[in-house]
């Protein structure tokens, strides 16, 4: 049950919205939904193993009791009510002596469903290993839909009533504490202890899984189906260098916040696949846009389809928007935004939104200063973002608020050619690669210096650090957040937020 | 879907099946279930499968993440050449290994999972995939000795550029002059120690 709730994204967005008065640490837990999903999955695997081992012992004991000829209480209990003509008061599911454990397993509902759903579970887990998921997403996505079989099997698992207990009336007639010693005399016409009668326990797993399953199916089928039927209009298509495609779209009734993402489906490429993309436009614009980089089968096919410039363009369906941490950016006085490569996309949305808020003179902005770090391997990827930074630069100058946005661009894939070129043009006012006033740095940022500089410049503020990038960078940044946060809660505190898909 | 290397998933599935076989085998043997000797077989088969499948093969496109400490097993698996490279062999081997474990309930799950892994390997083999070992690239050691061929031809102290140009004209004229000592000073140097 707990495994379904973290993937009900609409529910999470709803909770995030209604909990806006809660402290942000509570809401941050909602961002770790996939981690929670994986933890619950590991627990399910562990408990499945324990459950199976327990039933193996259980069946073995039943089988042995059935075959026992020593007249012990186990063998007496096993031989009760074995003819099917009488009612179902038996205890031992092994009705005859030649029934093997395998036979009982595969001919009872519980056994059969158990085997099937365990195989489904194993397949789901092996295809969800990080390596497979990152390299061959479709294998993971389609295999993971075996969860439907899993839940149906889980609901049906207890229907056969193999786990049995004594009936209430039988408990009154023959209380086990009184009668267990005298088991050899039950069949004599002795009034005090009759043969105990057993009945199967009713299945209970459906009570746990029904509500979350309905919720999830509602989200997937109804909400996504309804949203996918809504018409999405493509206003503009831009092909950027480095194989980055920008799509500007509109949809009736669509409203977004900064840093949210949408799921996109292109039926002409694949009928079943929905892929997530961060929105790169600001809420103040009258369209919404996404930037897509070629990173696998589906994205390459999509870019190729739009490159050919056939009109009409392929139809696009959109589900969303779903929220992530970037919405919190404006709650911090000082914000450090770090984006690695294509991970800069949520911050593109934030910076654009800032531009609009500035133009409209929005007083609700708590943010006083923003430090933006973009770390990239090659220059081509800068191009689509250049215009935005250039216009922001100009805007800041015009409004006289030069200190508001400080950005540093880091080029990690440099060679001596580029470095030599940069050294020659050292004296120029604008950077040769990007044309911006801020010079491009080569290599990786020295975080300790950056953190101490910010801590010194803002000694009493809460600084929010936002990262969209690889795990190693996340570890390094979160370590430095802890190191540079002062022990005194009134002084500078760094709060680390990470988002990744 | 065209770029999927099924062998990678088959590898994960087979590794998981190996672990399941070992667990089922341990339960059956320790509890001395009926026909527990199948449990012993299952442990042995599970260990073998795990060792065989532990080294991950190299992906055709993109970089492959090695499993922790897999380079030792990579050497052993490489030794068997075509037997381990070919996925048809692996598919039928796994199918064969899984059958005896199917006779005991405790290990039947391992049978089913290994049979599925065998099926995926068959699919990989049909599509022409092969197991290639991940080998570390040989480190290029810069040979310190070979890059220095001769001592520097114009070591300091050097005269300024004009004197050097004059000197080269003189040198080309007096090509037969014998250099005195290991270094020829372009400007007469006097020892100033008194």
XYZ file of C-alpha atoms in Angstrom:
695
model
C 0.000 0.000 0.000
C 2.748 2.390 0.958
C 4.446 1.649 -2.298
C 1.701 3.206 -4.388
C 1.219 6.444 -2.529
C 4.654 8.009 -3.236
C 4.025 7.653 -6.961
C 0.647 9.381 -6.919
C 2.115 12.588 -8.195
C -1.102 14.549 -8.317
C -1.734 13.711 -4.684
C 1.748 14.889 -3.759
C 1.313 18.133 -5.664
C -1.987 18.662 -3.925
C -0.423 18.067 -0.504
C 2.416 20.389 -1.326
C -0.024 23.088 -2.286
C -2.234 22.790 0.769
C 0.741 22.527 3.084
C 2.149 25.874 2.126
C 1.637 27.058 5.637
C 3.646 24.136 7.001
C 7.338 24.459 7.583
C 9.409 23.759 4.537
C 11.162 20.819 6.148
C 7.873 18.931 6.149
C 7.320 19.667 2.526
C 10.864 18.648 1.671
C 10.023 15.076 2.606
C 7.570 15.021 -0.273
C 10.501 15.428 -2.651
C 12.091 12.211 -1.524
C 9.110 10.240 -2.737
C 11.079 8.006 -5.073
C 13.605 7.153 -2.364
C 10.722 6.160 -0.131
C 9.205 4.083 -2.914
C 12.488 2.179 -3.263
C 12.814 1.643 0.477
C 9.305 0.232 0.659
C 10.142 -1.997 -2.320
C 13.158 -3.417 -0.481
C 10.966 -4.049 2.545
C 8.420 -5.829 0.374
C 11.199 -8.062 -0.981
C 12.499 -8.819 2.496
C 9.085 -9.648 3.880
C 8.217 -11.707 0.805
C 11.316 -13.781 1.483
C 10.372 -14.226 5.147
C 6.784 -15.091 4.198
C 7.863 -17.676 1.644
C 10.355 -19.314 4.008
C 7.755 -19.458 6.753
C 5.240 -21.122 4.447
C 7.885 -23.584 3.252
C 8.339 -24.729 6.815
C 4.605 -24.688 7.311
C 3.889 -26.877 4.280
C 6.679 -29.247 5.175
C 5.194 -29.706 8.634
C 1.709 -30.214 7.231
C 3.053 -32.808 4.845
C 4.921 -34.611 7.603
C 1.912 -34.529 9.904
C -0.231 -35.996 7.179
C 2.148 -38.843 6.614
C 2.734 -39.469 10.317
C 1.512 -42.793 11.574
C 2.448 -42.391 15.213
C -0.987 -41.311 16.353
C 0.274 -37.976 17.634
C -2.046 -35.002 17.952
C -0.689 -33.671 14.677
C -1.667 -36.762 12.781
C -5.069 -36.907 14.420
C -5.776 -33.296 13.543
C -4.593 -33.899 10.018
C -6.972 -36.724 9.407
C -10.067 -34.810 10.474
C -12.745 -34.052 7.917
C -10.756 -35.171 4.940
C -13.666 -36.330 2.850
C -14.949 -33.442 0.874
C -18.510 -34.594 1.381
C -18.552 -33.084 4.821
C -18.237 -29.395 5.358
C -14.936 -27.612 5.158
C -13.833 -28.110 8.736
C -10.427 -29.530 7.943
C -7.171 -28.172 9.297
C -4.498 -29.731 7.144
C -4.646 -28.730 3.463
C -2.911 -31.989 2.578
C -5.971 -34.131 2.145
C -4.286 -37.354 1.206
C -1.021 -38.964 2.003
C 0.390 -38.863 -1.502
C -0.097 -35.173 -1.995
C 3.291 -33.542 -2.379
C 4.047 -30.004 -1.315
C 4.465 -29.039 -4.950
C 1.038 -30.421 -5.826
C -0.648 -28.443 -3.075
C 1.285 -25.324 -4.010
C 0.193 -25.340 -7.598
C -3.374 -26.468 -7.104
C -4.412 -24.009 -4.459
C -5.209 -20.405 -5.172
C -2.830 -19.196 -2.509
C 0.077 -21.233 -3.771
C -0.433 -20.412 -7.421
C -0.973 -16.695 -6.900
C 1.994 -16.658 -4.543
C 4.350 -18.104 -7.114
C 3.090 -15.851 -9.888
C 3.317 -12.640 -7.922
C 6.737 -13.495 -6.560
C 8.036 -14.009 -10.078
C 6.454 -10.683 -11.050
C 8.164 -9.053 -8.072
C 11.569 -10.471 -9.010
C 11.190 -9.265 -12.604
C 10.141 -5.822 -11.432
C 13.110 -5.531 -9.107
C 15.753 -6.758 -11.556
C 14.557 -4.396 -14.275
C 14.518 -1.522 -11.802
C 18.199 -1.808 -10.925
C 19.815 1.578 -11.403
C 21.991 0.388 -14.282
C 19.083 -0.989 -16.297
C 16.820 1.915 -15.473
C 19.285 4.555 -16.579
C 20.474 2.794 -19.718
C 17.331 1.074 -21.003
C 14.387 2.947 -19.549
C 11.742 1.214 -21.638
C 12.615 -2.201 -20.174
C 12.095 -0.784 -16.695
C 8.915 1.096 -17.559
C 7.073 -1.737 -19.289
C 8.234 -4.427 -16.856
C 7.227 -2.340 -13.895
C 3.623 -2.533 -15.078
C 3.666 -6.091 -13.808
C 2.551 -4.414 -10.601
C -0.995 -4.828 -11.903
C -0.552 -8.599 -11.817
C 1.126 -8.257 -8.440
C -1.745 -6.447 -6.806
C -4.450 -8.582 -8.357
C -2.597 -11.699 -7.209
C -2.093 -10.202 -3.762
C -5.782 -9.530 -3.384
C -6.693 -13.055 -4.461
C -3.919 -14.674 -2.438
C -5.957 -15.273 0.690
C -9.225 -16.345 -0.932
C -8.602 -20.069 -0.599
C -8.627 -19.864 3.170
C -5.700 -22.175 3.768
C -4.670 -20.447 6.983
C -7.202 -21.833 9.385
C -8.413 -21.286 12.881
C -10.914 -22.990 15.088
C -14.506 -21.799 14.653
C -16.128 -19.872 17.467
C -18.687 -22.551 18.278
C -16.053 -25.213 18.198
C -14.060 -23.163 20.695
C -17.022 -23.261 23.055
C -17.478 -27.001 22.634
C -13.906 -28.096 22.735
C -11.626 -25.561 24.274
C -8.082 -26.442 23.191
C -6.612 -25.907 26.612
C -8.990 -28.488 28.038
C -9.018 -30.908 25.195
C -5.530 -31.082 23.772
C -4.441 -33.739 26.238
C -7.364 -36.004 25.519
C -7.054 -36.062 21.733
C -7.166 -39.824 21.561
C -10.678 -39.854 22.976
C -12.314 -37.240 20.783
C -13.971 -39.778 18.578
C -15.507 -41.673 21.457
C -18.950 -40.428 22.195
C -17.564 -38.247 24.922
C -19.573 -35.142 25.472
C -16.811 -32.950 26.871
C -14.473 -32.836 23.856
C -15.659 -33.245 20.315
C -13.572 -33.059 17.177
C -12.515 -29.443 16.722
C -13.739 -27.725 13.614
C -11.702 -25.256 11.622
C -12.499 -22.613 9.119
C -10.363 -20.523 6.871
C -9.592 -16.926 7.760
C -11.080 -14.430 5.393
C -8.634 -12.757 3.050
C -7.484 -9.433 4.447
C -4.878 -8.046 2.091
C -7.496 -6.430 -0.115
C -8.430 -4.138 2.752
C -4.946 -2.656 2.704
C -4.454 -2.312 -1.003
C -7.873 -1.292 -2.247
C -7.796 2.412 -1.395
C -4.264 3.222 -2.644
C -4.872 1.127 -5.761
C -8.052 3.033 -6.578
C -6.230 6.317 -5.956
C -3.359 5.370 -8.215
C -5.579 4.012 -10.983
C -7.642 7.185 -10.778
C -4.499 9.250 -11.258
C -3.114 7.175 -14.073
C -6.250 6.470 -16.034
C -8.705 9.232 -15.336
C -6.483 12.218 -14.749
C -3.830 11.354 -17.273
C -6.377 10.141 -19.790
C -8.430 13.295 -19.437
C -5.394 15.489 -19.658
C -4.075 13.657 -22.679
C -7.280 14.273 -24.553
C -6.957 18.013 -24.089
C -5.592 19.764 -27.097
C -2.019 20.994 -26.953
C -1.027 23.624 -29.499
C 2.533 24.009 -30.649
C 3.257 27.699 -31.041
C 6.952 27.629 -31.843
C 9.720 25.106 -32.462
C 13.364 26.151 -32.078
C 16.345 23.923 -32.866
C 19.293 24.981 -30.756
C 22.899 23.891 -31.282
C 24.088 20.783 -29.471
C 20.862 18.981 -30.511
C 18.592 20.777 -28.073
C 14.982 21.190 -29.163
C 12.753 23.868 -27.666
C 8.996 23.503 -27.934
C 6.650 26.333 -26.986
C 3.148 25.053 -26.286
C -0.210 26.190 -25.002
C -3.040 24.251 -23.454
C -6.371 25.410 -22.150
C -6.478 25.678 -18.395
C -2.757 25.053 -17.906
C -1.110 26.959 -15.091
C 2.339 26.376 -13.667
C 4.822 27.485 -11.017
C 8.593 27.838 -11.365
C 10.628 24.691 -11.675
C 7.743 22.301 -12.245
C 7.815 19.466 -14.727
C 5.365 17.871 -17.136
C 4.987 14.460 -18.698
C 4.987 14.497 -22.487
C 3.704 11.852 -24.864
C 4.064 11.777 -28.624
C 1.696 9.131 -30.007
C 3.363 9.060 -33.394
C 6.611 7.932 -31.749
C 5.247 5.704 -29.008
C 1.685 5.071 -27.895
C 2.501 4.213 -24.333
C 5.478 6.241 -23.226
C 5.230 9.387 -21.125
C 8.508 11.188 -20.445
C 9.140 13.936 -17.851
C 10.607 17.305 -18.823
C 11.226 20.377 -16.727
C 9.399 23.504 -17.810
C 11.778 26.233 -18.885
C 9.302 29.066 -19.223
C 8.142 31.423 -16.489
C 4.577 31.393 -15.130
C 4.171 34.976 -16.314
C 4.459 34.031 -19.982
C 1.424 33.067 -21.986
C 2.913 29.838 -23.254
C 4.915 27.060 -21.617
C 8.118 25.680 -23.065
C 10.391 22.682 -22.662
C 13.961 22.109 -23.829
C 14.667 18.552 -24.899
C 18.156 17.139 -25.356
C 18.844 14.006 -27.424
C 19.516 11.372 -24.774
C 17.985 8.119 -25.982
C 15.605 6.486 -28.447
C 12.506 8.517 -27.773
C 14.169 11.932 -27.590
C 16.215 11.327 -30.722
C 13.129 10.275 -32.653
C 11.276 13.327 -31.434
C 14.042 15.699 -32.455
C 14.275 14.048 -35.835
C 10.517 14.340 -36.330
C 10.588 18.072 -35.651
C 13.779 18.681 -37.617
C 12.092 17.619 -40.805
C 9.734 20.570 -40.554
C 6.788 18.777 -42.053
C 3.594 20.524 -41.288
C 1.493 19.392 -39.560
C 3.861 18.688 -36.695
C 3.423 15.496 -34.695
C 0.744 15.762 -32.029
C 1.886 16.171 -28.428
C 0.025 15.269 -25.252
C 0.868 16.792 -21.906
C 0.176 15.740 -18.303
C 1.036 17.974 -15.412
C 2.452 20.187 -14.111
C 3.953 18.435 -11.101
C 5.866 20.321 -8.505
C 9.418 20.050 -7.207
C 11.600 21.977 -4.875
C 12.273 24.990 -7.063
C 9.076 26.526 -5.839
C 10.903 27.261 -2.582
C 13.555 29.424 -4.182
C 11.833 32.681 -3.408
C 11.466 31.826 0.280
C 15.164 32.192 0.989
C 16.846 35.576 1.385
C 19.898 34.366 -0.447
C 19.727 31.583 -3.025
C 22.588 29.599 -4.535
C 21.471 27.910 -7.742
C 23.770 25.272 -9.183
C 22.981 23.567 -12.454
C 25.140 21.018 -14.253
C 24.656 20.867 -18.014
C 21.028 20.258 -18.914
C 20.277 20.394 -15.172
C 20.069 24.128 -15.541
C 16.543 23.908 -16.970
C 14.572 24.457 -13.732
C 16.727 27.469 -13.056
C 16.038 28.853 -16.506
C 12.428 29.022 -15.445
C 13.354 30.709 -12.158
C 15.559 33.341 -13.741
C 12.914 34.159 -16.339
C 10.357 34.494 -13.601
C 12.628 36.850 -11.731
C 12.931 38.987 -14.824
C 9.165 39.297 -15.054
C 8.740 39.915 -11.338
C 11.305 42.667 -11.540
C 9.542 44.286 -14.450
C 6.295 44.153 -12.528
C 8.017 45.250 -9.332
C 6.713 42.340 -7.286
C 7.143 43.076 -3.585
C 6.473 39.466 -2.598
C 9.984 38.421 -3.611
C 11.795 37.568 -0.382
C 14.974 36.952 -2.305
C 17.587 39.655 -2.008
C 20.499 38.017 -3.795
C 20.936 35.127 -6.165
C 24.182 33.333 -6.993
C 23.856 31.244 -10.116
C 26.454 28.611 -11.078
C 26.255 26.848 -14.396
C 28.731 24.063 -14.968
C 28.929 22.773 -18.493
C 31.168 20.630 -20.646
C 30.911 22.329 -24.009
C 30.187 25.774 -25.317
C 27.437 24.798 -27.738
C 25.131 24.074 -24.852
C 25.420 27.682 -23.668
C 23.877 29.177 -26.739
C 20.188 28.815 -25.948
C 20.639 30.254 -22.524
C 22.805 33.152 -23.657
C 19.999 35.448 -24.695
C 18.326 35.060 -21.356
C 21.453 35.897 -19.377
C 22.308 38.773 -21.701
C 18.896 40.358 -21.281
C 19.015 39.829 -17.526
C 22.406 41.494 -17.417
C 21.000 44.465 -19.257
C 17.920 44.563 -17.070
C 19.984 44.639 -13.896
C 22.051 47.490 -15.210
C 19.018 49.500 -16.212
C 17.334 49.096 -12.879
C 20.553 49.785 -11.049
C 20.360 46.530 -9.145
C 23.611 45.044 -10.254
C 24.180 42.977 -7.124
C 20.943 41.035 -7.330
C 21.969 38.342 -9.763
C 25.565 37.102 -9.642
C 26.296 34.352 -12.079
C 29.358 32.283 -12.775
C 29.663 30.006 -15.775
C 32.160 27.144 -15.602
C 33.426 25.348 -18.682
C 34.771 21.964 -17.628
C 35.567 20.564 -21.077
C 38.195 23.069 -22.044
C 41.423 22.451 -23.916
C 44.524 24.508 -24.368
C 43.129 26.022 -27.555
C 40.165 27.561 -25.812
C 42.254 28.608 -22.839
C 44.805 30.249 -25.110
C 42.080 32.089 -26.955
C 40.625 33.309 -23.682
C 44.012 34.411 -22.418
C 44.605 36.456 -25.550
C 41.273 38.213 -25.156
C 41.741 38.815 -21.486
C 41.366 42.544 -21.734
C 38.086 42.600 -23.595
C 35.060 43.647 -21.613
C 32.847 40.815 -22.744
C 33.566 37.111 -22.738
C 34.528 35.689 -26.136
C 32.536 32.495 -25.773
C 29.272 33.852 -24.521
C 29.351 37.592 -25.164
C 28.368 38.240 -21.570
C 30.004 40.686 -19.183
C 30.867 37.930 -16.726
C 33.867 35.964 -17.901
C 33.600 32.223 -18.291
C 35.674 30.275 -15.798
C 37.500 27.136 -16.884
C 37.411 24.004 -14.779
C 35.254 23.172 -11.815
C 34.250 25.676 -9.159
C 36.146 25.743 -5.889
C 33.202 25.358 -3.616
C 34.940 26.098 -0.362
C 35.887 29.535 -1.621
C 32.419 30.208 -2.945
C 30.742 29.132 0.274
C 33.031 31.159 2.501
C 32.616 34.210 0.273
C 28.842 33.961 0.507
C 28.951 33.278 4.242
C 31.049 36.400 4.737
C 28.855 38.527 2.510
C 25.607 37.445 4.210
C 26.449 36.637 7.814
C 22.920 36.524 9.163
C 20.895 34.980 6.372
C 19.381 31.646 5.560
C 20.913 30.567 2.291
C 19.075 28.030 0.175
C 21.337 25.886 -1.998
C 19.569 24.312 -4.970
C 21.247 21.739 -7.162
C 20.131 19.954 -10.285
C 23.009 17.683 -11.183
C 24.926 14.481 -10.522
C 25.054 12.657 -7.185
C 28.715 13.347 -6.545
C 28.113 17.054 -6.753
C 25.153 16.660 -4.425
C 27.312 14.925 -1.842
C 30.027 17.526 -2.136
C 27.616 20.447 -1.851
C 25.607 19.030 1.027
C 28.833 18.360 2.910
C 29.897 21.954 2.425
C 26.484 23.209 3.460
C 26.961 21.459 6.761
C 30.534 22.657 7.088
C 29.858 26.280 6.381
C 26.607 26.617 8.311
C 27.430 28.365 11.514
C 26.684 26.635 14.809
C 24.735 29.646 15.936
C 21.223 29.381 14.464
C 20.948 33.130 14.163
C 23.939 33.374 11.887
C 24.370 32.110 8.367
C 22.716 28.736 7.668
C 22.990 26.815 4.426
C 20.036 24.591 3.511
C 20.640 22.040 0.802
C 17.904 21.054 -1.686
C 18.506 18.640 -4.483
C 16.288 17.624 -7.351
C 16.967 15.073 -9.980
C 14.864 12.915 -12.189
C 13.213 -0.237 -28.056
C 15.689 -0.936 -30.789
C 18.781 -0.155 -28.779
C 18.143 -2.352 -25.795
C 20.833 -4.814 -24.888
C 18.798 -7.624 -23.417
C 21.897 -9.330 -22.121
C 22.285 -6.645 -19.455
C 18.858 -7.345 -18.022
C 19.355 -11.098 -18.387
C 22.551 -10.703 -16.385
C 20.738 -8.953 -13.523
C 17.946 -11.514 -13.607
C 20.392 -14.425 -13.582
C 22.322 -12.932 -10.677
C 19.098 -12.519 -8.705
C 18.072 -16.099 -9.563
C 21.423 -17.350 -8.334
C 20.853 -15.650 -5.000
C 17.324 -17.050 -4.786
C 18.641 -20.538 -5.538
C 21.218 -20.223 -2.771
C 18.630 -18.992 -0.258
C 16.098 -21.707 -1.124
C 18.835 -24.310 -0.989
C 20.025 -23.204 2.429
C 16.485 -23.301 3.820
C 15.839 -26.764 2.419
C 19.150 -28.216 3.565
C 19.189 -26.654 7.008
C 15.642 -27.722 7.793
C 16.192 -31.145 6.265
C 13.029 -31.050 4.202
C 12.075 -34.112 2.214
C 14.494 -34.590 -0.689
C 16.805 -32.007 0.809
C 19.683 -33.151 -1.368
C 18.127 -31.079 -4.121
C 18.752 -28.185 -1.778
C 22.463 -28.963 -1.738
C 22.459 -29.020 -5.518
C 20.629 -25.723 -5.531
C 23.266 -24.072 -3.351
C 26.033 -25.316 -5.623
C 24.204 -24.264 -8.777
C 23.394 -20.890 -7.246
C 27.009 -20.224 -6.323
C 28.141 -21.190 -9.808
C 25.569 -18.962 -11.473
C 26.452 -16.023 -9.236
C 30.159 -16.365 -9.964
C 29.536 -16.646 -13.698
C 27.172 -13.700 -13.846
C 28.960 -11.380 -11.447
C 31.286 -9.734 -13.982
C 29.130 -7.455 -16.052
C 29.788 -7.448 -19.794
C 30.663 -4.291 -21.650
C 27.868 -2.357 -23.273
C 28.101 -1.792 -26.990
C 27.221 1.881 -26.705
C 28.125 4.070 -23.802
C 30.086 3.405 -20.660
C 29.469 0.444 -18.396
C 29.545 0.567 -14.627
C 31.581 -2.263 -13.234
C 30.365 -4.167 -10.239
C 32.521 -3.813 -7.161
C 35.597 -6.039 -7.428
C 34.548 -7.729 -10.623
C 37.941 -7.658 -12.312
C 39.104 -10.878 -10.671
C 36.133 -12.857 -11.918
C 36.429 -11.162 -15.323
C 39.809 -12.832 -15.786
C 38.425 -16.254 -14.927
C 35.345 -15.878 -17.090
C 37.446 -14.650 -19.991
C 39.517 -17.848 -19.865
C 36.642 -19.937 -21.134
C 36.591 -18.002 -24.370
C 33.642 -18.823 -26.610
C 31.851 -20.793 -23.900
C 31.230 -17.663 -21.884
C 31.204 -15.193 -24.733
C 28.354 -16.794 -26.568
C 24.928 -16.178 -25.111
C 23.360 -19.288 -26.660
C 25.673 -21.364 -24.478
C 24.640 -19.353 -21.416
C 20.951 -19.629 -22.249
C 21.011 -23.411 -22.495
C 23.370 -23.743 -19.556
C 20.987 -21.807 -17.319
C 18.024 -23.758 -18.595
C 19.809 -26.992 -17.789
C 20.933 -25.810 -14.367
C 17.455 -24.741 -13.424
C 15.754 -28.064 -14.068
C 16.962 -30.136 -11.072
C 16.059 -27.384 -8.639
C 12.489 -27.618 -9.871
C 11.890 -30.805 -7.947
C 11.941 -29.147 -4.570
C 9.414 -26.536 -3.535
C 11.939 -24.450 -1.674
C 14.013 -23.939 -4.800
C 11.314 -23.872 -7.425
C 11.259 -20.098 -7.390
C 14.933 -20.132 -8.313
C 14.095 -22.463 -11.179
C 11.431 -20.149 -12.523
C 13.618 -17.044 -12.274
C 16.631 -18.749 -13.832
C 14.461 -20.100 -16.634
C 13.251 -16.576 -17.347
C 16.846 -15.338 -17.347
C 17.677 -18.123 -19.776
C 14.858 -16.945 -22.036
C 16.130 -13.381 -22.023
C 19.654 -14.616 -22.806
C 18.208 -16.547 -25.737
C 16.639 -13.347 -26.992
C 19.973 -11.568 -26.583
C 21.788 -14.330 -28.450
C 19.287 -14.241 -31.312
C 19.971 -10.522 -31.655
C 23.683 -11.230 -31.924
C 24.879 -9.873 -28.584
C 28.127 -11.082 -27.058
C 29.840 -10.885 -23.716
C 32.913 -8.669 -23.873
C 34.993 -8.226 -20.756
C 35.492 -4.794 -19.269
C 39.179 -4.241 -19.268
C 41.036 -1.307 -17.783
C 42.791 0.787 -20.420
C 46.575 0.357 -20.288
C 48.004 3.438 -18.673
C 50.374 5.311 -20.933
C 53.530 5.865 -18.965
C 55.480 8.834 -20.239
C 58.959 7.458 -20.905
C 61.165 10.011 -19.281
C 64.362 8.818 -20.850
C 63.365 8.746 -24.509
C 62.077 12.306 -24.859
C 65.408 13.815 -24.058
C 67.634 13.137 -26.995
C 70.293 15.770 -26.793
C 71.349 18.380 -24.306
C 69.885 21.833 -24.942
C 71.572 23.498 -27.863
C 71.560 27.061 -26.567
C 71.670 27.018 -22.778
C 71.803 30.204 -20.676
C 73.609 32.561 -20.238
C 72.423 33.663 -23.647
C 73.326 36.900 -25.376
C 70.491 39.151 -26.605
C 68.867 38.461 -29.949
C 71.211 40.594 -32.126
C 74.319 38.925 -30.803
C 72.711 35.538 -31.467
C 71.973 36.474 -35.085
C 75.553 37.641 -35.596
C 76.814 34.499 -33.969
C 74.870 32.251 -36.310
C 76.404 34.057 -39.305
C 79.846 33.606 -37.836
C 79.190 29.981 -37.059
C 78.075 29.184 -40.562
C 81.288 30.828 -41.818
C 83.543 29.071 -39.391
C 82.047 25.628 -39.520
C 85.282 23.907 -38.887
C 86.017 25.514 -35.535
C 86.464 23.000 -32.785
C 84.360 23.601 -29.667
C 86.576 23.911 -26.661
C 85.181 22.123 -23.638
C 81.582 21.006 -23.168
C 80.093 24.443 -23.765
C 80.953 27.115 -26.228
C 80.381 30.528 -24.738
C 79.034 32.996 -27.303
C 80.411 35.955 -25.363
C 83.865 35.752 -23.879
C 83.412 35.073 -20.182
C 86.022 36.087 -17.716
C 86.410 34.587 -14.379
C 86.107 37.481 -11.967
C 87.458 35.765 -8.950
C 90.577 37.526 -7.907
